[in-house]
Tab-separated table of C-alpha atoms in Angstrom:
chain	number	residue	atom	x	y	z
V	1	UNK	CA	106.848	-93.592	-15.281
V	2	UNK	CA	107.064	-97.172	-15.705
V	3	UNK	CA	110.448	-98.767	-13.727
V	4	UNK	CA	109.292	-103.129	-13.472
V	5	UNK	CA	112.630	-102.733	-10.967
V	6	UNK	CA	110.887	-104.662	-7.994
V	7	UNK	CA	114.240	-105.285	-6.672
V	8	UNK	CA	115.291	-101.478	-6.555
V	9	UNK	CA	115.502	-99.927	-2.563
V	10	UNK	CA	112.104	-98.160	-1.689
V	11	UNK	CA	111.902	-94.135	-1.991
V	12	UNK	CA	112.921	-93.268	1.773
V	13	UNK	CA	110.316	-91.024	3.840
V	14	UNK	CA	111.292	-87.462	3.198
V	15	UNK	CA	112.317	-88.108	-0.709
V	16	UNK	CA	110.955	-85.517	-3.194
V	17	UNK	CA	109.840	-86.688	-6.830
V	18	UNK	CA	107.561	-85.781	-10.059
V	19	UNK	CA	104.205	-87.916	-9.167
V	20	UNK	CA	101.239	-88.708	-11.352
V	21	UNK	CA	98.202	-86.631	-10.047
V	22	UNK	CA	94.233	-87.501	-11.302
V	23	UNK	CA	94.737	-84.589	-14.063
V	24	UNK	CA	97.449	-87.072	-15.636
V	25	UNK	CA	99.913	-84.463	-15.158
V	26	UNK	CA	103.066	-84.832	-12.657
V	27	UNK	CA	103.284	-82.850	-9.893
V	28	UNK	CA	106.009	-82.436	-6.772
V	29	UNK	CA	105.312	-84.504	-3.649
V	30	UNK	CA	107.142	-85.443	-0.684
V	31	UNK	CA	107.681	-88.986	0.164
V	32	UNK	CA	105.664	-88.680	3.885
V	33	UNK	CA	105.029	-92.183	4.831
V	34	UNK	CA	105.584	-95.776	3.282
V	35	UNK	CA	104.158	-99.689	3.352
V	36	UNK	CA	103.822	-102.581	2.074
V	37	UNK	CA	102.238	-103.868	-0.913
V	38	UNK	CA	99.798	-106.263	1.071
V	39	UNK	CA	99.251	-108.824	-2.465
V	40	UNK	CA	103.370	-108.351	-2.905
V	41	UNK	CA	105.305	-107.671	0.165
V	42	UNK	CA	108.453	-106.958	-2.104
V	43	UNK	CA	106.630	-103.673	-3.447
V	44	UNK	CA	106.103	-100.821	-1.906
V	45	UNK	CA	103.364	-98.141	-1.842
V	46	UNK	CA	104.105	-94.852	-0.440
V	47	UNK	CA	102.045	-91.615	1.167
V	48	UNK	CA	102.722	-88.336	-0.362
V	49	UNK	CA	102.183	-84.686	0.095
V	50	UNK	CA	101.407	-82.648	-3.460
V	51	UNK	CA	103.755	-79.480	-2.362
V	52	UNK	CA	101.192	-77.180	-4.715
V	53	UNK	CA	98.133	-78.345	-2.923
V	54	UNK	CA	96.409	-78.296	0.542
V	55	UNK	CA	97.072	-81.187	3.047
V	56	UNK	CA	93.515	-82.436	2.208
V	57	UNK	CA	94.882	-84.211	-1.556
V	58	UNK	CA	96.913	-85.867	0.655
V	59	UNK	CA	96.954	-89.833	-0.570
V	60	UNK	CA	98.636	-93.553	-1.353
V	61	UNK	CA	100.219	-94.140	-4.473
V	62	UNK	CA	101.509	-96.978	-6.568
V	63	UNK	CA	105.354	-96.702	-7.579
V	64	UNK	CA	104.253	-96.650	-11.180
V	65	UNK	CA	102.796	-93.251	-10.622
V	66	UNK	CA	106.245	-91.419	-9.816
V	67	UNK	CA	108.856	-90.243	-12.248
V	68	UNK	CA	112.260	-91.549	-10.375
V	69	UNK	CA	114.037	-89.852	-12.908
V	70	UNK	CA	112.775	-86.874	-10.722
V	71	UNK	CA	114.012	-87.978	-7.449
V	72	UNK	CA	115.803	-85.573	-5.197
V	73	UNK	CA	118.213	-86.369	-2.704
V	74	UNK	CA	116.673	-86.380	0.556
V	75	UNK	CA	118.570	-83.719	2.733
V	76	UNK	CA	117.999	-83.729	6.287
V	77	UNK	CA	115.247	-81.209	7.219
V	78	UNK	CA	116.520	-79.783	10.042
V	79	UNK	CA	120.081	-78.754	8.357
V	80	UNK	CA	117.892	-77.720	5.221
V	81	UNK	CA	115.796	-75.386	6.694
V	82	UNK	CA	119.300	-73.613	8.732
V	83	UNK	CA	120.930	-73.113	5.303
V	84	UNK	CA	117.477	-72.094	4.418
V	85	UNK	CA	117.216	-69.292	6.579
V	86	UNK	CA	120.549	-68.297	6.208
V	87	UNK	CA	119.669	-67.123	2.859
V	88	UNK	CA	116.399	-65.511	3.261
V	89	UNK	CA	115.839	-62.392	4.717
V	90	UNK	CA	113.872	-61.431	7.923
V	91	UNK	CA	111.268	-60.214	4.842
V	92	UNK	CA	111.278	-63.523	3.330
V	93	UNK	CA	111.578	-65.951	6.284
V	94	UNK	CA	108.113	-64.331	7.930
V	95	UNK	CA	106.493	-64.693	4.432
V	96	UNK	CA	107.722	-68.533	4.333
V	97	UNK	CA	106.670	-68.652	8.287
V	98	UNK	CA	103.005	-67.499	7.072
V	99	UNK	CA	102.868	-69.819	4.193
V	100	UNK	CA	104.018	-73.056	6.414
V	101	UNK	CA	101.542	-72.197	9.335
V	102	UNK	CA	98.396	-71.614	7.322
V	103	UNK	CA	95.429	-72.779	9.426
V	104	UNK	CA	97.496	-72.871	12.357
V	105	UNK	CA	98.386	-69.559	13.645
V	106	UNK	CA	97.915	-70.897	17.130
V	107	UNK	CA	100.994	-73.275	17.083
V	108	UNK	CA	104.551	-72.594	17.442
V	109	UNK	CA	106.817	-74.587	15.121
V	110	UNK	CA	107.567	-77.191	17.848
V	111	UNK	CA	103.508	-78.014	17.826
V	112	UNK	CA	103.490	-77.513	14.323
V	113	UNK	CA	105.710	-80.284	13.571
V	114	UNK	CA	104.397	-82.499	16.240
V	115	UNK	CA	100.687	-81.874	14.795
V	116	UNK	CA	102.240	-82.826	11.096
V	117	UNK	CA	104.220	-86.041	12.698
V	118	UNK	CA	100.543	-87.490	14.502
V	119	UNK	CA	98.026	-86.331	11.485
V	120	UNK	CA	100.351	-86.623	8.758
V	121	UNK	CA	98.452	-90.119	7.533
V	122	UNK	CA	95.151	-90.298	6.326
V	123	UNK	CA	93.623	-93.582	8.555
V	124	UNK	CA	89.846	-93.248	7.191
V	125	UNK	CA	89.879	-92.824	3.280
V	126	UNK	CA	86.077	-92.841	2.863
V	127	UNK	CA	82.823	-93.089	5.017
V	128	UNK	CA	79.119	-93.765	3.811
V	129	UNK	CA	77.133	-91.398	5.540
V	130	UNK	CA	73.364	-91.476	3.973
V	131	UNK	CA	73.088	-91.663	0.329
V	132	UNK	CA	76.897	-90.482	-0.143
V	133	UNK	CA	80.453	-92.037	-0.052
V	134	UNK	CA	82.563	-89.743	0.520
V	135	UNK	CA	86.234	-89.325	0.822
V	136	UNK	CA	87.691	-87.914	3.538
V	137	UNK	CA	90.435	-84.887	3.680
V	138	UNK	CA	92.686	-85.490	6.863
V	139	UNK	CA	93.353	-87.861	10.190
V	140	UNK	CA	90.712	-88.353	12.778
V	141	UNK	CA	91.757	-89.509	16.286
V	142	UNK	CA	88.948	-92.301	16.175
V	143	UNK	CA	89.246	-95.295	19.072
V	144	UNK	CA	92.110	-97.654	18.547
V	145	UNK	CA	89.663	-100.165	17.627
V	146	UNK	CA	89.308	-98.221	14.535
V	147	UNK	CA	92.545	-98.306	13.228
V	148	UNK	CA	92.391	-101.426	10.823
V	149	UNK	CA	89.538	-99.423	9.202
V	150	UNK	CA	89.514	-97.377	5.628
V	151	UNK	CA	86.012	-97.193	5.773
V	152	UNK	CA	83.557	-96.289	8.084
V	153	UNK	CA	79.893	-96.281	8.324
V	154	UNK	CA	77.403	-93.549	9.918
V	155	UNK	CA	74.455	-93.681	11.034
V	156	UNK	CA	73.200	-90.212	9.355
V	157	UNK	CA	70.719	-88.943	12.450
V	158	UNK	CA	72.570	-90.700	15.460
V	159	UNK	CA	75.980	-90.667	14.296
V	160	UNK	CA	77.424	-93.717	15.699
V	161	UNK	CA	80.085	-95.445	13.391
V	162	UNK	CA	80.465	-98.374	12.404
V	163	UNK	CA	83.573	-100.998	10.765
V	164	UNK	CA	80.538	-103.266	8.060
V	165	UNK	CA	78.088	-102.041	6.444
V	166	UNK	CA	76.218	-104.974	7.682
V	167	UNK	CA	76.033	-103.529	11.232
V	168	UNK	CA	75.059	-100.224	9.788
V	169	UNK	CA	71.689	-101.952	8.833
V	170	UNK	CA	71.292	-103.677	12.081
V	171	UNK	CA	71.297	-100.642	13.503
V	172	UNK	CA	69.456	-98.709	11.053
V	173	UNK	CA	66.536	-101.050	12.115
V	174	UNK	CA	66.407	-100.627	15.369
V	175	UNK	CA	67.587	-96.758	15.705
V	176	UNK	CA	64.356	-94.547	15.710
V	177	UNK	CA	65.906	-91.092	15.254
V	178	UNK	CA	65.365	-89.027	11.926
V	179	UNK	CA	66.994	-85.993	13.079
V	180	UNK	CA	69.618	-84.502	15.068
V	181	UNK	CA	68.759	-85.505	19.065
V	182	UNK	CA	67.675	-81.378	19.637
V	183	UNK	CA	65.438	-78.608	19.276
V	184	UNK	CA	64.491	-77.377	16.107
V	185	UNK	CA	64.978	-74.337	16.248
V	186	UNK	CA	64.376	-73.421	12.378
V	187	UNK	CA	62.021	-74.468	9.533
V	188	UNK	CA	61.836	-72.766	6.390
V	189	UNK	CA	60.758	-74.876	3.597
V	190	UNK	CA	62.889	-77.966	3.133
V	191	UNK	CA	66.051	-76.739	5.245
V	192	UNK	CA	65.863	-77.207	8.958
V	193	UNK	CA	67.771	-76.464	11.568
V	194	UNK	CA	68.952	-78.143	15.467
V	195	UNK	CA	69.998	-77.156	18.387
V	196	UNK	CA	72.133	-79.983	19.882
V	197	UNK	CA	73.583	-79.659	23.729
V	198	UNK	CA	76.391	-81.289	24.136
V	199	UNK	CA	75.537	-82.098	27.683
V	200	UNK	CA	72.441	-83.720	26.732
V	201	UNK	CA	73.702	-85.592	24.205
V	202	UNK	CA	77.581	-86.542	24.576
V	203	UNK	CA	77.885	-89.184	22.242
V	204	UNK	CA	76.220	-87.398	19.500
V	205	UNK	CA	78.998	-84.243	20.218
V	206	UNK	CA	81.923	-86.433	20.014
V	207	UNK	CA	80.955	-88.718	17.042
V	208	UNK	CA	80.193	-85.179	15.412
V	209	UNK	CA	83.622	-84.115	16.450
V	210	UNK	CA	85.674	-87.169	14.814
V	211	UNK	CA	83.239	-86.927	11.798
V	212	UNK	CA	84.431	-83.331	11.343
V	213	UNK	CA	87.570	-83.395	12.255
V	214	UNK	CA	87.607	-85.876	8.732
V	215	UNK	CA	87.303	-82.949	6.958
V	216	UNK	CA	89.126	-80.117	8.944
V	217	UNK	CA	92.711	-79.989	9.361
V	218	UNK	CA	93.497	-77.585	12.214
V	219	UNK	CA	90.832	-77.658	14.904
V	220	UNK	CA	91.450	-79.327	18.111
V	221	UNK	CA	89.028	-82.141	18.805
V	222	UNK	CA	87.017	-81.228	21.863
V	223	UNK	CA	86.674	-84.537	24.229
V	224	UNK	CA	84.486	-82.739	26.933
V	225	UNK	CA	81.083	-81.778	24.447
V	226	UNK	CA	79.273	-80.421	27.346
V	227	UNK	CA	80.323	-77.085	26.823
V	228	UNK	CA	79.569	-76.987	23.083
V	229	UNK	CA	76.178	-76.370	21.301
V	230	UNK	CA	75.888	-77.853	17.972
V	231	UNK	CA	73.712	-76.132	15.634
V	232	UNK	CA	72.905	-78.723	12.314
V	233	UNK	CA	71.623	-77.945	9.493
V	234	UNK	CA	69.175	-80.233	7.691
V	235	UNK	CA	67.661	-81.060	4.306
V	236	UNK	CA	64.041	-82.568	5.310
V	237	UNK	CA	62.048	-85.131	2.896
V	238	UNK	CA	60.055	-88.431	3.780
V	239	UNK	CA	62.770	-90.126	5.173
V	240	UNK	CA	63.791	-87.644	7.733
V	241	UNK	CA	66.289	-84.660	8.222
V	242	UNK	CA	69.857	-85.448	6.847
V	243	UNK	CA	73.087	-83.382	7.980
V	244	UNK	CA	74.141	-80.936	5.331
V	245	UNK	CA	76.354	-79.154	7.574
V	246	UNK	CA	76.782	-77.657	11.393
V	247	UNK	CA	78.528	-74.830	13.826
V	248	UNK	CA	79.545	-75.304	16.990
V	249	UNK	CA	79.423	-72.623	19.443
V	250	UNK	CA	80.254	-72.096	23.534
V	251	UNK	CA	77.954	-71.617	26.180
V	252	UNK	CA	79.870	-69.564	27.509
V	253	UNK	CA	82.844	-66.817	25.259
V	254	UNK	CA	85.186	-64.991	27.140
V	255	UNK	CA	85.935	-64.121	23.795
V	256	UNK	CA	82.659	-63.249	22.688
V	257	UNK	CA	83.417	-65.959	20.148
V	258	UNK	CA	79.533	-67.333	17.988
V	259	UNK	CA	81.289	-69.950	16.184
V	260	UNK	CA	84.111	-72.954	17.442
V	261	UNK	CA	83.886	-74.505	14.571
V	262	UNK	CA	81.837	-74.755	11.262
V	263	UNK	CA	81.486	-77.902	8.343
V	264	UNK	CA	79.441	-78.335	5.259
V	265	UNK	CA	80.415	-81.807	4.066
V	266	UNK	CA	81.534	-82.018	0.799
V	267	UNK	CA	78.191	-83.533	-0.844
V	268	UNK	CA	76.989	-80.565	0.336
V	269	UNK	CA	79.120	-77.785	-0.752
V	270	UNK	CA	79.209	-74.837	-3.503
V	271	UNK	CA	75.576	-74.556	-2.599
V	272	UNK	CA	75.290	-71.418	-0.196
V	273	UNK	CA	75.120	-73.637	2.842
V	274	UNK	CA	78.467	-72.380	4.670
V	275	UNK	CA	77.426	-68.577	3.970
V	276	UNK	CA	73.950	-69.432	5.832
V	277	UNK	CA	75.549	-71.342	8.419
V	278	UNK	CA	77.615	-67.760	9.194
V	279	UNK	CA	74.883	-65.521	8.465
V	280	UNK	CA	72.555	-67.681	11.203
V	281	UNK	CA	75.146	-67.943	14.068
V	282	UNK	CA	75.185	-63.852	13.883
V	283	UNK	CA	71.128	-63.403	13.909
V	284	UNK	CA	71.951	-66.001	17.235
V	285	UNK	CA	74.349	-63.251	18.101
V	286	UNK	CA	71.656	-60.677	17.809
V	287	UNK	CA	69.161	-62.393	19.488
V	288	UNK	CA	71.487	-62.300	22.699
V	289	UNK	CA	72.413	-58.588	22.240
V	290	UNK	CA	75.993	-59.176	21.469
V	291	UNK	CA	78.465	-58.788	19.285
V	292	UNK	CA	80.659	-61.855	17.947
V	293	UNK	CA	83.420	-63.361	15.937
V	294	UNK	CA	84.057	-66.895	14.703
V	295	UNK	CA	87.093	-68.804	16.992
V	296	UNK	CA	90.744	-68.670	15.582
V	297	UNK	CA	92.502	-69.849	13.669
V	298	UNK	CA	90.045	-69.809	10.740
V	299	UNK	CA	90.760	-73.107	7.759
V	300	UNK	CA	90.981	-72.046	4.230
V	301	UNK	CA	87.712	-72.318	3.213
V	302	UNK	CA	86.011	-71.052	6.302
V	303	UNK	CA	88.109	-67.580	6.051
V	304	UNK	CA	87.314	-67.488	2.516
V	305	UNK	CA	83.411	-68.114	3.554
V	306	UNK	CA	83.855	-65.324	6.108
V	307	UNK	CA	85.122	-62.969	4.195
V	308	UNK	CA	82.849	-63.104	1.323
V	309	UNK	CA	80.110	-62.740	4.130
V	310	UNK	CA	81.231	-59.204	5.807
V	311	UNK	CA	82.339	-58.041	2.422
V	312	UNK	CA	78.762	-58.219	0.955
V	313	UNK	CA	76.662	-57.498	4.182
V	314	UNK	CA	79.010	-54.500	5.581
V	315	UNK	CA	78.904	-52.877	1.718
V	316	UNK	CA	75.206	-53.242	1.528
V	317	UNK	CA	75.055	-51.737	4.256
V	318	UNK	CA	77.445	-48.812	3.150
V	319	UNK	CA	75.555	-48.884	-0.109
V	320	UNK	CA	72.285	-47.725	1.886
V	321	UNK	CA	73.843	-45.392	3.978
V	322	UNK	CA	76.335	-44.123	1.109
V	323	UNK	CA	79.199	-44.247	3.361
V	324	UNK	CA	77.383	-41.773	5.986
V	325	UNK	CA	77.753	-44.560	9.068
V	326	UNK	CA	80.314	-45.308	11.749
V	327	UNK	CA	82.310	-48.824	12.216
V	328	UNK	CA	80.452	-49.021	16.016
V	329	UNK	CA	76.978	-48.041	14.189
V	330	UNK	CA	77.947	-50.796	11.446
V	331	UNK	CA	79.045	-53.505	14.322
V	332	UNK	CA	75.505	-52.503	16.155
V	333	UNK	CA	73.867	-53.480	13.316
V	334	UNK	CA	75.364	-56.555	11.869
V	335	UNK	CA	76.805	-57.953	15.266
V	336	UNK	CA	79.999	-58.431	13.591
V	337	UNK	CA	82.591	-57.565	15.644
V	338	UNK	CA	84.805	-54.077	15.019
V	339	UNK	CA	88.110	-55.605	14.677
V	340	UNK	CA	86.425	-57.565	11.692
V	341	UNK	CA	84.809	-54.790	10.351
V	342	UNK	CA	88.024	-52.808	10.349
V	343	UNK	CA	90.205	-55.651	8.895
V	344	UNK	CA	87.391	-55.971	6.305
V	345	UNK	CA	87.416	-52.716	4.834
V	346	UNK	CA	90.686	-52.424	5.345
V	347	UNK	CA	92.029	-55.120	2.762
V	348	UNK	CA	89.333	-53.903	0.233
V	349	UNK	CA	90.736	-50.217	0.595
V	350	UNK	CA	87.683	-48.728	2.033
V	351	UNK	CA	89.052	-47.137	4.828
V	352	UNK	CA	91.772	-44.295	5.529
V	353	UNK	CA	92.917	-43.211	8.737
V	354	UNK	CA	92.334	-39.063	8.842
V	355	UNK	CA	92.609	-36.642	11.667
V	356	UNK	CA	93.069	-39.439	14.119
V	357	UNK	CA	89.996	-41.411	13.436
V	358	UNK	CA	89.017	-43.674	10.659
V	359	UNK	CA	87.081	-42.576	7.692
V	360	UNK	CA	85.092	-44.691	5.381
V	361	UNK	CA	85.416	-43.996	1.749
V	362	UNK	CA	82.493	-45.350	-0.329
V	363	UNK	CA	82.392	-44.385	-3.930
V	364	UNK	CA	79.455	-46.472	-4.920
V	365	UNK	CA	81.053	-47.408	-8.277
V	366	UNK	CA	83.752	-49.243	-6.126
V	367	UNK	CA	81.170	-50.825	-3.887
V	368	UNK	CA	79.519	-52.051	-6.913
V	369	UNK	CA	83.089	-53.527	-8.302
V	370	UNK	CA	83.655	-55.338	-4.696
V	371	UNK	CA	80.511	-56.548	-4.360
V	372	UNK	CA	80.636	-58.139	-7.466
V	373	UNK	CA	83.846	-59.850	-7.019
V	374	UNK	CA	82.493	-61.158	-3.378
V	375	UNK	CA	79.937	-63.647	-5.331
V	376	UNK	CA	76.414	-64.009	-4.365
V	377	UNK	CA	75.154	-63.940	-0.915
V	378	UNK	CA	74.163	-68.040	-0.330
V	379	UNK	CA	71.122	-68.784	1.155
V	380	UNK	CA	68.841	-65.988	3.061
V	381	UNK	CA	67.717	-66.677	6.796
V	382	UNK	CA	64.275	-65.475	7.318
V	383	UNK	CA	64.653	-64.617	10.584
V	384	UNK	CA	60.491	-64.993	11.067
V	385	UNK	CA	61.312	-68.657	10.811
V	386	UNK	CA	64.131	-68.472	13.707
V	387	UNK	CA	62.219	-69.588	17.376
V	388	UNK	CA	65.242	-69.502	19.878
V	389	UNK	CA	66.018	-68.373	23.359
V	390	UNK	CA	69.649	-67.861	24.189
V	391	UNK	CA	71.031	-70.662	26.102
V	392	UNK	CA	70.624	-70.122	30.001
V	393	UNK	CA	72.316	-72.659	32.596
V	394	UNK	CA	70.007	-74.673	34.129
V	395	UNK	CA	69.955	-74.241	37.937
């Protein structure tokens, strides 16, 4: 809505009103941050929060694009959410409590809030990375030196980042990677895949941990890389092996945790690359004779990704075997990890608790209506293809 009253008070931080979203419809936001017009300091432009939509839509907007017909009175949060609970019952409040926390089951409210306060503002809209632009989904702890920058500029094989796209070309011509600084570890036609140790290569761990954490909203950035190994994955042509996506994985699980963390940049997704990135960090889990199970807390997408993948390989499975198979003889074969298994089957019905053990029920009419609904399988890894030792400290 149109207002032309420059003179009006800004929108305080906290404010809720109708904005003006890229479908031109409006849509609630919360006012979460606010600035200066830098061509008219007497304007200003604020940072909202769509409540309907995931962190990641996050953005600036002009004060033409909100309705402040809609505004609500901004009530102080803390008295809001006592009268709140007051209301609700235990029921609701944990239903509310698993809404607000989603992605970050690890944090108490206290953390919660004080993760929201420090990432709540975007400070890289879009980097150049290859042959894409692309714009970024959340905060990214980069050096202070990078805090006057909206854009930044990677090098797509080494990594490093840079403020002008002029010193991207310098170093373009004199940096002589064109791949990931690893192993490969897997070629099967065009798509390639590297092993990366952090401890070998630190720089290249930690610019691939702020370039990630660009993208995901609830994983801790890990300063000390040596522990990690970075598996990338790679579309090879001419010009050399560009990132399509990567996992990250310990040397060493307590857990028995195959995957810290896992990305398929956004050029890149909707093409079966996070569903191969899972399936190949369990054949890894194979090859070392263990079971595993991705790290907690999971984001949206990657616990959607995860399970579409044990729904269709635990019911093809089942499909085989019509049912006739145990959850350890299941977790022996896939290397996915019981608890997984059981949760799996659990939310698609599949299982019923009898006689003091669990029983798996598989009519193959409903493993054929499940299977459906999971989507197709991604991209298959031809294991043939896969030349890897597990990782061994060197002495």
């Amino acid at each position: 809505m149109e207002t032309g009253e420059s003179n009006m008070p800004p929108l305080e931080v906290g404010t809720r009103v109708l904005c003006r979203w890229r479908d031109s419809k409006y849509h609630p936001v919360k006012v979460i941050e606010r600035r200066r017009v830098q061509s008219n300091p007497k304007e200003y432009e604020y940072y909202v929060h769509y409540t309907e939509f995931n962190r990641r839509l996050d953005e600036w907007v002009k004060l033409e694009q909100l309705d402040l017909d809609s505004v609500e009175t901004v009530v102080d949060e803390k008295v809001e959410d006592k009268i709140t609970s007051l209301k609700m019952t235990r029921h609701q409040k944990r239903k509310i409590d698993e809404t607000h926390v989603e992605g970050h089951e690890e944090l108490d409210a206290a953390s919660l809030r004080e993760h929201e306060e420090f990432t709540k503002v975007k400070n890289i809209v879009t980097i150049e990375l290859g042959r894409y632009e692309i714009e970024t989904w959340y905060f990214s702890p980069f050096p202070p030196e990078y805090t006057d920058c909206s854009k930044l500029y990677f090098c797509e094989f080494c990594l490093n980042f840079m403020k002008r796209k002029e010193q991207l070309q310098r170093h373009m011509r004199k940096c002589h990677l064109k791949h990931p600084p690893g192993d490969e570890i897997y070629r099967c036609g065009t798509l390639s895949m590297f092993e990366v140790d952090g401890k070998k290569n630190k720089v290249y761990g930690q610019n691939i941990c702020y370039l990630a954490k660009l993208f995901l909203d609830h994983k801790t950035l890990y300063y000390d890389v040596d522990l990690f190994l970075f598996y990338i994955l790679c579309e090879c042509d001419d010009r050399g092996c560009h990132m399509v996506g990567y996992f990250s994985k310990e040397k060493h699980s307590e857990e028995s945790y195959n995957l810290a963390c896992i990305l398929t940049l956004p050029p890149y997704q909707r093409k079966g690359y996070g569903k191969f990135l899972i399936a190949f960090s369990y054949e890894l889990s194979k090859k070392e004779n263990k079971v595993g199970t991705p790290e907690r807390p999971l984001s949206d997408l990657g616990l959607l990704s995860y399970r579409g993948y044990w729904t269709r390989v635990l019911l093809d499975i089942l499909k085989k075997h019509k049912g006739n198979i145990s959850i350890k003889e299941l977790s022996d074969m896939t290397a996915i990890k019981a608890e997984d298994i059981l949760q799996t089957l659990q939310s698609l019905e599949l299982i019923q608790y009898r006689k003091g053990q669990h029983v798996i029920c598989a009519d193959p009419k409903v493993l054929d209506r499940h299977l459906k609904a999971a989507g197709r399988g991604g991209l298959d890894v031809d294991v043939s293809k896969l030349i890897w030792t597990p990782y061994k400290e060197q002495s």
